[in-house]
């Protein structure tokens, strides 16, 4: 191995990690120890120049901000909900979905009635309802958010919608789209200066893979 420093990449576990790892392999990295079913958490490429590790998505910006990871791949939803001091370098155009307000079809909002909102994305929900002057009571929920209107815990939810299957199968619908979401390549601010020669080729390779070159 030469003196090139190892680049560490934090990946959000789950659907996006699978696509991101395929993208890495497409770019030319190979991870002999990696298999989708593996319980291992850190994987080095065969040259030892790149290692990726899998963490829960809200932890990706934390690892990158603190410099434990040089790079991270995480959804825009996470960066909006947990802003971090990192550079957002690329829109990777993977993990595409929408941040939506959803509920039973026909649910209406009114300035003079407080809406109850269930969400994993309390900050995004608050910002959105503040921006439209809709009074809202926010209830934090950590998963299976669609249950909230179905069981009467909240009037609506703010959540990501990818295929729309979860909403449809529970009799719910998108009421408003707040914004489009996709995964972003983020970089630690110090690493970009101190490991420039090692990091830039990785960023450029992602860029080329995205543009289909
Ligand atoms: C996400 C999201 C929705 C679902 C949307 O949940 O919170 O529930 O995916 O996807 P769809 O539009 O393709 O149906 P996730 O699968 O991450 O699990 P969770 O409910 O435990 O958060």
Short mmCIF file of N, CA, C and O and ligand atoms in Angstrom, two decimals, residues 15 97 120-121 141-146 157-168, ligand 1:
data_model
loop_
_atom_site.label_atom_id
_atom_site.label_comp_id
_atom_site.label_asym_id
_atom_site.label_seq_id
_atom_site.Cartn_x
_atom_site.Cartn_y
_atom_site.Cartn_z
N UNK A 15 -32.08 0.64 1.92
CA UNK A 15 -32.22 0.66 0.46
C UNK A 15 -31.13 1.47 -0.21
O UNK A 15 -30.55 1.05 -1.21
N UNK A 97 -37.37 10.14 -3.74
CA UNK A 97 -38.71 10.06 -3.16
C UNK A 97 -39.21 11.49 -2.92
O UNK A 97 -38.54 12.44 -3.33
N UNK A 120 -41.75 11.45 11.69
CA UNK A 120 -40.36 11.26 12.12
C UNK A 120 -39.60 12.55 11.89
O UNK A 120 -38.50 12.72 12.34
N UNK A 121 -40.20 13.44 11.07
CA UNK A 121 -39.52 14.66 10.61
C UNK A 121 -40.18 15.88 11.25
O UNK A 121 -40.85 16.68 10.58
N UNK A 141 -43.08 10.36 15.87
CA UNK A 141 -43.28 8.91 15.72
C UNK A 141 -42.04 8.37 15.03
O UNK A 141 -41.50 9.02 14.13
N UNK A 142 -41.58 7.19 15.40
CA UNK A 142 -40.30 6.72 14.87
C UNK A 142 -40.39 5.70 13.75
O UNK A 142 -39.38 5.34 13.16
N UNK A 143 -41.57 5.22 13.42
CA UNK A 143 -41.68 4.26 12.32
C UNK A 143 -43.14 3.92 12.10
O UNK A 143 -44.01 4.30 12.91
N UNK A 144 -43.42 3.24 10.97
CA UNK A 144 -44.81 2.91 10.60
C UNK A 144 -45.72 4.12 10.81
O UNK A 144 -46.80 4.03 11.41
N UNK A 145 -45.27 5.24 10.30
CA UNK A 145 -45.94 6.52 10.55
C UNK A 145 -47.39 6.53 10.05
O UNK A 145 -48.27 7.19 10.61
N UNK A 146 -47.63 5.73 8.98
CA UNK A 146 -48.97 5.70 8.38
C UNK A 146 -50.04 5.24 9.36
O UNK A 146 -51.23 5.51 9.17
N UNK A 157 -49.94 12.98 8.36
CA UNK A 157 -48.53 12.67 8.64
C UNK A 157 -47.66 13.49 7.69
O UNK A 157 -48.13 13.93 6.63
N UNK A 158 -46.42 13.70 8.08
CA UNK A 158 -45.40 14.22 7.15
C UNK A 158 -44.38 13.10 7.05
O UNK A 158 -43.81 12.67 8.06
N UNK A 159 -44.18 12.58 5.81
CA UNK A 159 -43.31 11.43 5.67
C UNK A 159 -42.80 11.35 4.23
O UNK A 159 -43.32 12.05 3.36
N UNK A 160 -41.82 10.46 4.03
CA UNK A 160 -41.36 10.27 2.66
C UNK A 160 -42.26 9.25 1.96
O UNK A 160 -42.74 8.29 2.57
N UNK A 161 -42.49 9.51 0.67
CA UNK A 161 -43.29 8.62 -0.16
C UNK A 161 -42.41 8.23 -1.34
O UNK A 161 -41.89 9.10 -2.03
N UNK A 162 -42.24 6.92 -1.51
CA UNK A 162 -41.41 6.48 -2.63
C UNK A 162 -42.32 5.90 -3.71
O UNK A 162 -42.63 6.56 -4.68
N UNK A 163 -42.81 4.68 -3.50
CA UNK A 163 -43.73 4.10 -4.49
C UNK A 163 -45.18 4.52 -4.24
O UNK A 163 -46.02 4.44 -5.12
N UNK A 164 -45.48 4.91 -3.00
CA UNK A 164 -46.86 5.23 -2.63
C UNK A 164 -47.62 4.01 -2.14
O UNK A 164 -48.78 4.11 -1.72
N UNK A 165 -47.00 2.83 -2.17
CA UNK A 165 -47.69 1.58 -1.80
C UNK A 165 -48.18 1.61 -0.35
O UNK A 165 -49.29 1.17 -0.05
N UNK A 166 -47.32 2.09 0.57
CA UNK A 166 -47.70 2.05 1.99
C UNK A 166 -48.94 2.92 2.22
O UNK A 166 -49.87 2.52 2.94
N UNK A 167 -48.97 4.10 1.58
CA UNK A 167 -50.16 4.96 1.74
C UNK A 167 -51.39 4.25 1.16
O UNK A 167 -52.42 4.12 1.84
N UNK A 168 -51.26 3.80 -0.10
CA UNK A 168 -52.40 3.17 -0.79
C UNK A 168 -52.96 2.00 -0.01
O UNK A 168 -54.17 1.90 0.20
C1 LIG B 1 -40.57 4.65 4.68
C2 LIG B 1 -41.57 5.75 4.92
C3 LIG B 1 -42.86 5.11 4.50
C4 LIG B 1 -42.44 4.19 3.37
C5 LIG B 1 -42.75 4.81 2.04
O1 LIG B 1 -40.59 3.78 5.77
O2 LIG B 1 -41.56 6.17 6.27
O3 LIG B 1 -43.45 4.39 5.55
O4 LIG B 1 -41.02 4.01 3.48
O5 LIG B 1 -42.39 3.96 0.98
P1 LIG B 1 -43.43 3.60 -0.18
O6 LIG B 1 -44.00 4.90 -0.68
O7 LIG B 1 -42.56 2.94 -1.22
O8 LIG B 1 -44.47 2.69 0.36
P2 LIG B 1 -39.50 2.68 5.99
O9 LIG B 1 -39.67 1.57 5.00
O10 LIG B 1 -38.17 3.34 5.97
O11 LIG B 1 -39.82 2.09 7.41
P3 LIG B 1 -40.41 2.73 8.75
O12 LIG B 1 -41.89 2.81 8.58
O13 LIG B 1 -40.02 1.77 9.82
O14 LIG B 1 -39.78 4.09 8.95
#
